[in-house]
């Protein structure tokens, strides 16, 4: 043995065991118990309304700011507002029916409620940027047995179909209801679901991620629990919509519905001259690719476009649900339509009747704006002012009453 | 080398030390559950809010 090795004998390092206070079984009990309590809380919260001051899906409680309301959460909003026996009128669609540019006090759907009276209960569940089969449509279908007397009101642009599985930013609600088995088992829509995953590169991984996420939430109810925390206590995800530190992390219940009023903006400032050309092109683009010249020099919808729209709208929901759906075909501001060429203007005007006919042929109810909505009733190309909203409500109310009578929601009126 | 927690616990009388160990372990389990529950919520959300997504 060398002299150096005799002098230096490294001591064996002590094996760092778990902390001396750690008890594995107790830790596991705490973990399992904690998950059980959180899941139970999430389940319980999903059945209660934690939006007592609900007006509509303002940005603070929408995916625009990382808040993804659950189907249970939105269903609870409906239950809190509507009594059994009332005809439930759910407003869906996009920012037009959401009422962008209309302060809540004079929101068009509130005027609609006033016109319809207490026999009806109007709940605005439209998302800014949403589609006719997003959010509100999913909630309406989920509540179809609890509120059998219901009418869904949603809007589309002219010659636009409705997606059977919702639109990308809001499809999370469709997946949630679909994989929880809360929607009607409807073959044509199931086919769309299958095609959706077949078209994806990693279809098995995508399906597992989509369905697996829903199934995990079904067991652990984490979305309902953490949405409740976000709504009531603090938010945990910073985003650019609210630039201040306080805005990013404060409880979402502290945000108010402070929608601007288009009518506070002078007309000329709503429609700056430098935007007219672009907005006119957008208006033209709604129908440009859907039509071809007819033999008589007029316009006819392209057969392939007609077939595509019909296949989508037939698959979007089962026939009984289509019969209780009112589709409003939204119009662009006449200010831009006036800038179209005579031929484009003719096509644009024709498209509304064609779209309404297509939807009615598939058992939807359908309408478009009344003729008394003028360019003064718009805040921009698409959205209506307070005055325009009132006119829309005036036109929608009779349709809703007619649907309610047709479907037997209302007791017969004896002469 | 003992941690501060271990030092405090080791100075307690026997039954109290045992109870403290179980309490700490239970608390750690609860915290782990809270973290995992929150992680499940976060991984289900998209990486960017939809207004930044082209559709």
Short mmCIF file of C-alpha atoms in Angstrom, two decimals:
data_model
loop_
_atom_site.label_atom_id
_atom_site.label_comp_id
_atom_site.label_asym_id
_atom_site.label_seq_id
_atom_site.Cartn_x
_atom_site.Cartn_y
_atom_site.Cartn_z
CA UNK A 1 0.00 0.00 0.00
CA UNK A 2 1.43 3.38 -0.92
CA UNK A 3 2.04 6.03 1.70
CA UNK A 4 -0.45 8.44 0.11
CA UNK A 5 -3.27 5.91 0.07
CA UNK A 6 -2.54 5.04 3.73
CA UNK A 7 -2.91 8.67 4.74
CA UNK A 8 -6.05 9.44 2.71
CA UNK A 9 -9.09 7.32 3.31
CA UNK A 10 -12.15 9.04 1.81
CA UNK A 11 -15.15 8.77 4.03
CA UNK A 12 -18.20 7.21 2.38
CA UNK A 13 -20.77 9.93 1.66
CA UNK A 14 -23.94 9.56 3.69
CA UNK A 15 -26.91 8.47 1.57
CA UNK A 16 -29.35 11.39 1.68
CA UNK A 17 -32.56 9.75 2.71
CA UNK A 18 -35.95 11.38 2.58
CA UNK A 19 -36.48 14.19 5.09
CA UNK A 20 -36.71 12.78 8.56
CA UNK A 21 -40.17 14.30 9.00
CA UNK A 22 -41.57 12.75 5.79
CA UNK A 23 -44.15 10.01 6.18
CA UNK A 24 -44.96 8.45 2.80
CA UNK A 25 -48.35 7.02 3.65
CA UNK A 26 -49.51 10.26 5.25
CA UNK A 27 -48.22 12.21 2.25
CA UNK A 28 -50.16 9.90 -0.08
CA UNK A 29 -53.27 10.27 2.04
CA UNK A 30 -52.90 14.05 1.87
CA UNK A 31 -52.39 13.91 -1.87
CA UNK A 32 -55.34 11.64 -2.58
CA UNK A 33 -57.53 13.46 -0.10
CA UNK A 34 -56.53 16.82 -1.53
CA UNK A 35 -57.35 15.74 -5.08
CA UNK A 36 -60.69 14.38 -3.88
CA UNK A 37 -61.57 17.60 -2.08
CA UNK A 38 -60.55 19.81 -5.00
CA UNK A 39 -62.46 17.63 -7.45
CA UNK A 40 -65.54 17.62 -5.23
CA UNK A 41 -65.33 21.39 -4.91
CA UNK A 42 -65.04 21.71 -8.69
CA UNK A 43 -68.04 19.43 -9.16
CA UNK A 44 -70.07 21.43 -6.64
CA UNK A 45 -69.02 24.79 -8.14
CA UNK A 46 -70.05 23.58 -11.60
CA UNK A 47 -73.60 23.29 -10.37
CA UNK A 48 -73.80 26.73 -8.83
CA UNK A 49 -73.84 30.13 -10.41
CA UNK A 50 -70.82 32.22 -9.54
CA UNK A 51 -71.73 35.00 -11.94
CA UNK A 52 -74.37 36.81 -9.89
CA UNK A 53 -73.94 40.05 -11.82
CA UNK A 54 -73.83 38.37 -15.22
CA UNK A 55 -74.61 40.62 -18.19
CA UNK A 56 -72.94 38.93 -21.15
CA UNK A 57 -69.64 37.21 -21.94
CA UNK A 58 -67.43 40.27 -21.58
CA UNK A 59 -63.72 39.86 -22.42
CA UNK A 60 -62.84 39.25 -18.76
CA UNK A 61 -64.83 35.99 -18.83
CA UNK A 62 -64.12 34.89 -22.36
CA UNK A 63 -61.27 33.13 -24.16
CA UNK A 64 -60.03 36.54 -25.32
CA UNK A 65 -58.30 36.80 -21.95
CA UNK A 66 -57.57 33.14 -21.22
CA UNK A 67 -60.82 32.59 -19.34
CA UNK A 68 -62.54 29.55 -20.82
CA UNK A 69 -66.01 29.20 -19.34
CA UNK A 70 -67.20 25.64 -18.93
CA UNK A 71 -70.49 24.26 -20.15
CA UNK A 72 -71.53 23.66 -16.54
CA UNK A 73 -70.68 27.24 -15.67
CA UNK A 74 -72.74 28.68 -18.50
CA UNK A 75 -75.60 26.28 -17.76
CA UNK A 76 -75.61 27.53 -14.17
CA UNK A 77 -75.96 31.09 -15.46
CA UNK A 78 -79.05 30.05 -17.39
CA UNK A 79 -80.57 28.20 -14.43
CA UNK A 80 -80.02 31.19 -12.15
CA UNK A 81 -81.82 33.54 -14.51
CA UNK A 82 -84.66 31.43 -15.85
CA UNK A 83 -87.57 29.86 -14.05
CA UNK A 84 -89.03 26.50 -14.98
CA UNK A 85 -91.98 27.14 -17.26
CA UNK A 86 -90.40 30.11 -19.02
CA UNK A 87 -89.50 29.82 -22.66
CA UNK A 88 -85.72 30.00 -22.70
CA UNK A 89 -84.33 32.22 -25.46
CA UNK A 90 -80.58 31.78 -25.74
CA UNK A 91 -78.72 34.36 -27.81
CA UNK A 92 -75.63 33.00 -29.51
CA UNK A 93 -73.54 33.91 -32.52
CA UNK A 94 -70.85 36.57 -32.62
CA UNK A 95 -70.13 40.15 -31.52
CA UNK A 96 -73.09 41.46 -33.48
CA UNK A 97 -75.56 39.68 -31.22
CA UNK A 98 -73.19 40.10 -28.27
CA UNK A 99 -73.90 43.80 -28.77
CA UNK A 100 -70.50 45.31 -29.39
CA UNK A 101 -70.90 49.08 -29.25
CA UNK A 102 -74.08 48.79 -27.14
CA UNK A 103 -73.80 49.51 -23.39
CA UNK A 104 -75.51 46.87 -21.30
CA UNK A 105 -78.28 49.15 -20.02
CA UNK A 106 -79.65 49.47 -23.55
CA UNK A 107 -78.39 46.21 -25.03
CA UNK A 108 -80.56 44.91 -27.88
CA UNK A 109 -81.23 41.58 -26.10
CA UNK A 110 -82.52 43.44 -23.04
CA UNK A 111 -84.95 45.28 -25.30
CA UNK A 112 -85.91 41.90 -26.75
CA UNK A 113 -86.65 40.63 -23.23
CA UNK A 114 -88.82 43.67 -22.59
CA UNK A 115 -90.75 43.05 -25.83
CA UNK A 116 -91.27 39.34 -25.15
CA UNK A 117 -92.32 39.76 -21.55
CA UNK A 118 -92.03 37.55 -18.53
CA UNK A 119 -93.24 34.45 -20.35
CA UNK A 120 -89.81 34.33 -21.98
CA UNK A 121 -86.33 34.44 -20.51
CA UNK A 122 -83.61 35.90 -22.71
CA UNK A 123 -79.99 35.04 -21.90
CA UNK A 124 -77.18 36.50 -24.00
CA UNK A 125 -74.40 33.91 -24.34
CA UNK A 126 -72.86 35.23 -27.55
CA UNK A 127 -69.07 35.31 -27.81
CA UNK A 128 -67.19 38.07 -29.57
CA UNK A 129 -65.77 36.22 -32.55
CA UNK A 130 -68.02 33.23 -31.93
CA UNK A 131 -69.95 31.18 -34.46
CA UNK A 132 -73.59 30.17 -34.56
CA UNK A 133 -72.82 26.70 -33.17
CA UNK A 134 -70.40 27.86 -30.48
CA UNK A 135 -71.05 28.37 -26.79
CA UNK A 136 -74.71 29.25 -26.68
CA UNK A 137 -75.71 26.52 -29.12
CA UNK A 138 -73.83 23.91 -27.08
CA UNK A 139 -75.40 25.10 -23.83
CA UNK A 140 -78.86 25.14 -25.40
CA UNK A 141 -78.44 21.53 -26.55
CA UNK A 142 -77.07 20.43 -23.18
CA UNK A 143 -80.11 22.00 -21.49
CA UNK A 144 -82.63 20.61 -23.99
CA UNK A 145 -84.26 18.25 -21.46
CA UNK A 146 -84.09 20.62 -18.52
CA UNK A 147 -85.49 23.49 -20.62
CA UNK A 148 -87.49 21.71 -23.32
CA UNK A 149 -89.17 24.99 -24.28
CA UNK A 150 -86.18 26.76 -25.73
CA UNK A 151 -85.27 28.85 -28.75
CA UNK A 152 -81.72 29.42 -29.93
CA UNK A 153 -81.07 32.72 -31.74
CA UNK A 154 -77.76 32.96 -33.58
CA UNK A 155 -76.37 34.93 -36.50
CA UNK A 156 -74.26 34.22 -39.53
CA UNK A 157 -72.97 36.26 -42.43
CA UNK A 158 -74.67 35.87 -45.77
CA UNK A 159 -74.02 32.53 -47.53
CA UNK A 160 -72.09 31.28 -44.53
CA UNK A 161 -72.65 27.77 -43.20
CA UNK A 162 -72.56 26.79 -39.55
CA UNK A 163 -69.84 24.44 -38.41
CA UNK A 164 -71.13 21.16 -36.95
CA UNK A 165 -68.26 21.17 -34.44
CA UNK A 166 -68.00 24.89 -33.74
CA UNK A 167 -65.20 27.25 -34.66
CA UNK A 168 -61.59 26.79 -33.63
CA UNK A 169 -61.31 29.30 -30.77
CA UNK A 170 -64.52 28.10 -29.11
CA UNK A 171 -64.53 24.43 -30.07
CA UNK A 172 -63.40 23.58 -26.55
CA UNK A 173 -67.03 23.84 -25.41
CA UNK A 174 -68.22 21.48 -28.12
CA UNK A 175 -65.56 18.93 -27.18
CA UNK A 176 -66.45 19.25 -23.51
CA UNK A 177 -70.14 18.53 -24.10
CA UNK A 178 -69.47 15.94 -26.80
CA UNK A 179 -67.05 13.77 -24.83
CA UNK A 180 -69.12 14.09 -21.68
CA UNK A 181 -72.05 12.62 -23.61
CA UNK A 182 -74.22 15.68 -23.11
CA UNK A 183 -75.13 16.23 -26.77
CA UNK A 184 -77.58 14.35 -28.93
CA UNK A 185 -76.06 11.28 -30.56
CA UNK A 186 -76.37 12.59 -34.10
CA UNK A 187 -74.80 10.56 -36.90
CA UNK A 188 -74.00 13.30 -39.44
CA UNK A 189 -72.27 15.35 -36.75
CA UNK A 190 -70.37 12.31 -35.49
CA UNK A 191 -69.13 11.88 -39.05
CA UNK A 192 -67.79 15.44 -39.00
CA UNK A 193 -65.97 14.66 -35.76
CA UNK A 194 -64.37 11.61 -37.32
CA UNK A 195 -63.38 13.58 -40.42
CA UNK A 196 -61.89 16.29 -38.21
CA UNK A 197 -59.49 13.86 -36.57
CA UNK A 198 -58.84 11.89 -39.79
CA UNK A 199 -57.62 15.11 -41.40
CA UNK A 200 -55.09 15.76 -38.68
CA UNK A 201 -51.48 14.64 -38.98
CA UNK A 202 -51.27 12.93 -35.61
CA UNK A 203 -54.91 11.96 -35.37
CA UNK A 204 -54.53 9.48 -32.54
CA UNK A 205 -52.50 11.89 -30.44
CA UNK A 206 -54.88 14.75 -31.17
CA UNK A 207 -57.93 12.63 -30.37
CA UNK A 208 -56.36 11.38 -27.17
CA UNK A 209 -55.41 14.92 -26.19
CA UNK A 210 -58.89 16.29 -26.93
CA UNK A 211 -60.97 13.49 -25.47
CA UNK A 212 -58.48 12.66 -22.74
CA UNK A 213 -58.49 16.22 -21.51
CA UNK A 214 -62.27 16.17 -21.23
CA UNK A 215 -62.31 12.80 -19.50
CA UNK A 216 -59.67 13.93 -17.02
CA UNK A 217 -61.72 17.05 -16.30
CA UNK A 218 -64.80 14.89 -15.92
CA UNK A 219 -63.04 13.06 -13.10
CA UNK A 220 -61.19 15.96 -11.47
CA UNK A 221 -63.39 18.99 -12.35
CA UNK A 222 -60.29 21.22 -12.46
CA UNK A 223 -61.72 23.65 -15.01
CA UNK A 224 -64.75 24.48 -12.92
CA UNK A 225 -62.67 24.81 -9.74
CA UNK A 226 -59.97 27.07 -11.15
CA UNK A 227 -62.49 29.15 -13.09
CA UNK A 228 -64.24 29.74 -9.78
CA UNK A 229 -60.93 30.77 -8.21
CA UNK A 230 -60.26 33.08 -11.17
CA UNK A 231 -63.71 34.59 -10.95
CA UNK A 232 -63.88 34.97 -7.20
CA UNK A 233 -60.31 35.32 -5.89
CA UNK A 234 -57.49 35.89 -8.36
CA UNK A 235 -56.49 35.12 -11.91
CA UNK A 236 -53.30 33.24 -12.58
CA UNK A 237 -52.51 33.77 -16.25
CA UNK A 238 -51.07 37.10 -17.39
CA UNK A 239 -52.05 38.31 -20.84
CA UNK A 240 -51.69 41.44 -22.92
CA UNK A 241 -55.38 42.38 -22.94
CA UNK A 242 -55.06 43.89 -19.44
CA UNK A 243 -51.65 45.57 -19.40
CA UNK A 244 -51.54 46.56 -15.73
CA UNK A 245 -50.33 44.12 -13.08
CA UNK A 246 -53.58 44.50 -11.17
CA UNK A 247 -55.64 43.93 -14.29
CA UNK A 248 -53.82 40.72 -15.09
CA UNK A 249 -54.19 39.03 -11.70
CA UNK A 250 -57.28 40.47 -10.02
CA UNK A 251 -60.46 38.45 -9.68
CA UNK A 252 -62.51 38.52 -12.82
CA UNK A 253 -65.67 39.44 -10.88
CA UNK A 254 -64.14 42.89 -10.43
CA UNK A 255 -64.37 43.64 -14.14
CA UNK A 256 -67.47 45.45 -15.26
CA UNK A 257 -69.41 45.43 -18.50
CA UNK A 258 -68.16 48.80 -19.73
CA UNK A 259 -68.90 48.45 -23.42
CA UNK A 260 -68.45 51.64 -25.43
CA UNK A 261 -71.41 53.34 -27.02
CA UNK A 262 -71.11 53.72 -30.79
CA UNK A 263 -73.54 56.60 -30.64
CA UNK A 264 -71.00 58.63 -28.66
CA UNK A 265 -68.75 58.54 -31.73
CA UNK A 266 -69.65 60.98 -34.54
CA UNK A 267 -70.77 59.22 -37.70
CA UNK A 268 -67.80 60.47 -39.75
CA UNK A 269 -65.36 59.08 -37.22
CA UNK A 270 -67.02 55.67 -37.28
CA UNK A 271 -66.42 55.39 -41.01
CA UNK A 272 -63.12 57.11 -41.84
CA UNK A 273 -62.71 57.69 -45.58
CA UNK A 274 -59.42 55.80 -45.66
CA UNK A 275 -61.17 52.57 -44.60
CA UNK A 276 -64.03 52.65 -47.07
CA UNK A 277 -62.15 50.96 -49.90
CA UNK A 278 -60.98 48.07 -47.70
CA UNK A 279 -64.34 47.57 -46.01
CA UNK A 280 -66.11 47.66 -49.37
CA UNK A 281 -63.80 44.88 -50.60
CA UNK A 282 -64.65 42.85 -47.50
CA UNK A 283 -68.35 43.39 -48.14
CA UNK A 284 -67.93 42.28 -51.75
CA UNK A 285 -65.95 39.23 -50.63
CA UNK A 286 -68.85 37.78 -48.65
CA UNK A 287 -70.60 36.61 -51.83
CA UNK A 288 -67.98 36.89 -54.55
CA UNK A 289 -66.82 33.27 -54.56
CA UNK A 290 -70.26 31.76 -53.94
CA UNK A 291 -71.98 32.96 -57.09
CA UNK A 292 -71.69 32.67 -60.83
CA UNK A 293 -73.48 34.37 -63.66
CA UNK A 294 -76.83 32.92 -64.62
CA UNK A 295 -78.01 32.55 -68.22
CA UNK A 296 -80.32 35.54 -67.85
CA UNK A 297 -77.42 37.75 -66.77
CA UNK A 298 -78.35 37.59 -63.11
CA UNK A 299 -76.62 35.61 -60.37
CA UNK A 300 -77.04 32.07 -59.14
CA UNK A 301 -75.34 30.35 -56.25
CA UNK A 302 -72.71 27.87 -57.36
CA UNK A 303 -74.03 24.31 -56.98
CA UNK A 304 -70.91 23.14 -55.12
CA UNK A 305 -71.25 26.00 -52.65
CA UNK A 306 -74.93 25.27 -52.17
CA UNK A 307 -74.17 21.58 -51.51
CA UNK A 308 -71.38 22.43 -49.09
CA UNK A 309 -73.49 24.86 -47.10
CA UNK A 310 -76.37 22.41 -46.97
CA UNK A 311 -74.16 19.53 -45.80
CA UNK A 312 -72.78 21.68 -43.00
CA UNK A 313 -76.08 23.08 -41.78
CA UNK A 314 -77.80 19.69 -41.91
CA UNK A 315 -75.02 18.16 -39.81
CA UNK A 316 -74.81 21.01 -37.31
CA UNK A 317 -77.68 19.77 -35.15
CA UNK A 318 -80.49 17.22 -35.27
CA UNK A 319 -83.72 18.26 -36.98
CA UNK A 320 -85.74 18.86 -33.76
CA UNK A 321 -83.09 21.33 -32.59
CA UNK A 322 -82.96 23.01 -35.98
CA UNK A 323 -86.69 23.65 -35.74
CA UNK A 324 -86.19 25.64 -32.56
CA UNK A 325 -83.29 27.69 -34.00
CA UNK A 326 -83.66 31.17 -35.47
CA UNK A 327 -80.78 32.11 -37.75
CA UNK A 328 -80.34 35.84 -38.34
CA UNK A 329 -78.46 36.56 -41.55
CA UNK A 330 -76.48 39.67 -40.61
CA UNK A 331 -76.01 42.45 -43.11
CA UNK A 332 -73.06 44.72 -43.71
CA UNK A 333 -73.57 48.44 -43.44
CA UNK A 334 -75.42 49.95 -46.46
CA UNK A 335 -72.69 52.60 -46.52
CA UNK A 336 -70.32 50.00 -47.99
CA UNK A 337 -72.94 48.22 -50.05
CA UNK A 338 -73.60 51.54 -51.81
CA UNK A 339 -69.96 51.57 -52.93
CA UNK A 340 -70.30 48.22 -54.68
CA UNK A 341 -70.76 48.04 -58.42
CA UNK A 342 -74.39 47.53 -59.56
CA UNK A 343 -73.68 43.86 -60.35
CA UNK A 344 -72.03 43.22 -56.97
CA UNK A 345 -74.85 45.03 -55.22
CA UNK A 346 -77.41 42.86 -56.99
CA UNK A 347 -75.54 39.72 -55.96
CA UNK A 348 -75.25 40.93 -52.39
CA UNK A 349 -78.99 41.67 -52.19
CA UNK A 350 -79.90 38.29 -53.69
CA UNK A 351 -77.66 36.37 -51.32
CA UNK A 352 -79.78 37.13 -48.26
CA UNK A 353 -82.88 35.58 -49.76
CA UNK A 354 -80.88 32.59 -50.99
CA UNK A 355 -79.29 32.05 -47.56
CA UNK A 356 -82.62 32.27 -45.80
CA UNK A 357 -84.12 29.80 -48.26
CA UNK A 358 -81.24 27.37 -47.73
CA UNK A 359 -81.62 27.38 -43.97
CA UNK A 360 -85.40 27.13 -44.09
CA UNK A 361 -85.12 24.15 -46.43
CA UNK A 362 -83.16 22.43 -43.66
CA UNK A 363 -85.83 23.16 -41.04
CA UNK A 364 -84.20 26.19 -39.45
CA UNK A 365 -86.11 29.41 -39.00
CA UNK A 366 -84.29 32.24 -40.69
CA UNK A 367 -84.57 35.98 -41.17
CA UNK A 368 -82.45 38.96 -42.03
CA UNK A 369 -82.41 42.58 -40.90
CA UNK A 370 -85.55 44.63 -41.38
CA UNK A 371 -85.53 47.29 -44.08
CA UNK A 372 -85.67 50.13 -41.55
CA UNK A 373 -82.08 49.47 -40.41
CA UNK A 374 -80.07 52.11 -42.28
CA UNK A 375 -76.42 53.10 -42.40
CA UNK A 376 -77.03 55.43 -39.44
CA UNK A 377 -77.79 52.34 -37.34
CA UNK A 378 -74.29 50.93 -37.72
CA UNK A 379 -71.22 51.63 -35.62
CA UNK A 380 -68.93 50.03 -38.17
CA UNK A 381 -69.29 47.69 -41.11
CA UNK A 382 -70.95 44.93 -39.11
CA UNK A 383 -72.08 46.06 -35.66
CA UNK A 384 -75.28 47.87 -34.83
CA UNK A 385 -75.70 50.92 -32.66
CA UNK A 386 -78.25 51.10 -29.85
CA UNK A 387 -80.87 52.30 -32.33
CA UNK A 388 -80.02 49.54 -34.76
CA UNK A 389 -80.14 47.00 -31.94
CA UNK A 390 -83.61 48.14 -30.95
CA UNK A 391 -84.83 47.83 -34.51
CA UNK A 392 -83.34 44.34 -34.68
CA UNK A 393 -85.07 43.36 -31.45
CA UNK A 394 -88.36 44.75 -32.78
CA UNK A 395 -87.99 42.51 -35.83
CA UNK A 396 -86.81 39.40 -33.94
CA UNK A 397 -89.51 39.37 -31.26
CA UNK A 398 -92.40 38.38 -33.57
CA UNK A 399 -90.30 35.54 -35.01
CA UNK A 400 -89.61 34.21 -31.53
CA UNK A 401 -93.27 34.34 -30.58
CA UNK A 402 -94.17 32.61 -33.84
CA UNK A 403 -91.63 29.83 -33.19
CA UNK A 404 -92.90 29.43 -29.64
CA UNK A 405 -96.46 29.09 -30.86
CA UNK A 406 -95.51 26.73 -33.67
CA UNK A 407 -93.66 24.43 -31.28
CA UNK A 408 -96.45 24.52 -28.73
CA UNK A 409 -94.49 26.39 -26.06
CA UNK A 410 -97.29 28.80 -25.38
CA UNK A 411 -100.81 27.96 -24.22
CA UNK A 412 -103.39 28.43 -26.99
CA UNK A 413 -105.10 31.81 -27.06
CA UNK A 414 -108.84 31.37 -26.80
CA UNK A 415 -110.87 33.95 -28.75
CA UNK B 1 -26.97 17.78 7.85
CA UNK B 2 -30.40 18.42 9.22
CA UNK B 3 -32.79 20.90 7.63
CA UNK B 4 -34.30 23.61 9.75
CA UNK B 5 -37.63 21.77 9.79
CA UNK B 6 -35.92 18.58 10.89
CA UNK B 7 -34.10 20.50 13.61
CA UNK B 8 -37.31 21.92 14.99
CA UNK B 9 -39.12 18.57 14.86
CA UNK B 10 -36.28 16.70 16.49
CA UNK B 11 -36.44 19.01 19.50
CA UNK B 12 -40.08 18.20 20.17
CA UNK B 13 -41.13 15.54 22.66
CA UNK B 14 -41.76 12.10 21.11
CA UNK B 15 -45.51 12.04 20.52
CA UNK B 16 -45.52 15.67 19.42
CA UNK B 17 -42.69 15.04 16.99
CA UNK B 18 -44.62 12.16 15.45
CA UNK B 19 -47.73 14.28 15.10
CA UNK B 20 -45.70 17.09 13.56
CA UNK B 21 -44.17 14.69 11.05
CA UNK B 22 -47.61 13.48 10.02
CA UNK B 23 -48.94 17.02 9.82
CA UNK B 24 -46.04 18.12 7.62
CA UNK B 25 -46.42 15.09 5.39
CA UNK B 26 -50.17 15.65 5.09
CA UNK B 27 -49.56 19.30 4.25
CA UNK B 28 -47.02 18.36 1.61
CA UNK B 29 -49.50 15.92 0.10
CA UNK B 30 -52.21 18.58 -0.01
CA UNK B 31 -49.85 21.06 -1.66
CA UNK B 32 -48.79 18.45 -4.22
CA UNK B 33 -52.47 17.79 -4.99
CA UNK B 34 -53.14 21.51 -5.41
CA UNK B 35 -50.21 21.86 -7.77
CA UNK B 36 -51.17 18.86 -9.87
CA UNK B 37 -54.81 19.97 -10.01
CA UNK B 38 -53.69 23.40 -11.23
CA UNK B 39 -51.26 21.90 -13.76
CA UNK B 40 -54.12 19.83 -15.21
CA UNK B 41 -56.10 23.05 -15.62
CA UNK B 42 -53.21 24.94 -17.24
CA UNK B 43 -52.13 22.29 -19.71
CA UNK B 44 -55.69 22.20 -21.00
CA UNK B 45 -55.50 25.84 -22.05
CA UNK B 46 -54.04 27.00 -25.35
CA UNK B 47 -50.62 28.66 -25.29
CA UNK B 48 -51.90 31.94 -26.72
CA UNK B 49 -55.28 33.61 -26.35
CA UNK B 50 -57.40 33.26 -29.42
CA UNK B 51 -57.13 36.84 -30.56
CA UNK B 52 -53.55 36.10 -31.52
CA UNK B 53 -54.51 33.03 -33.51
CA UNK B 54 -55.36 33.42 -37.18
CA UNK B 55 -58.64 31.80 -38.12
#
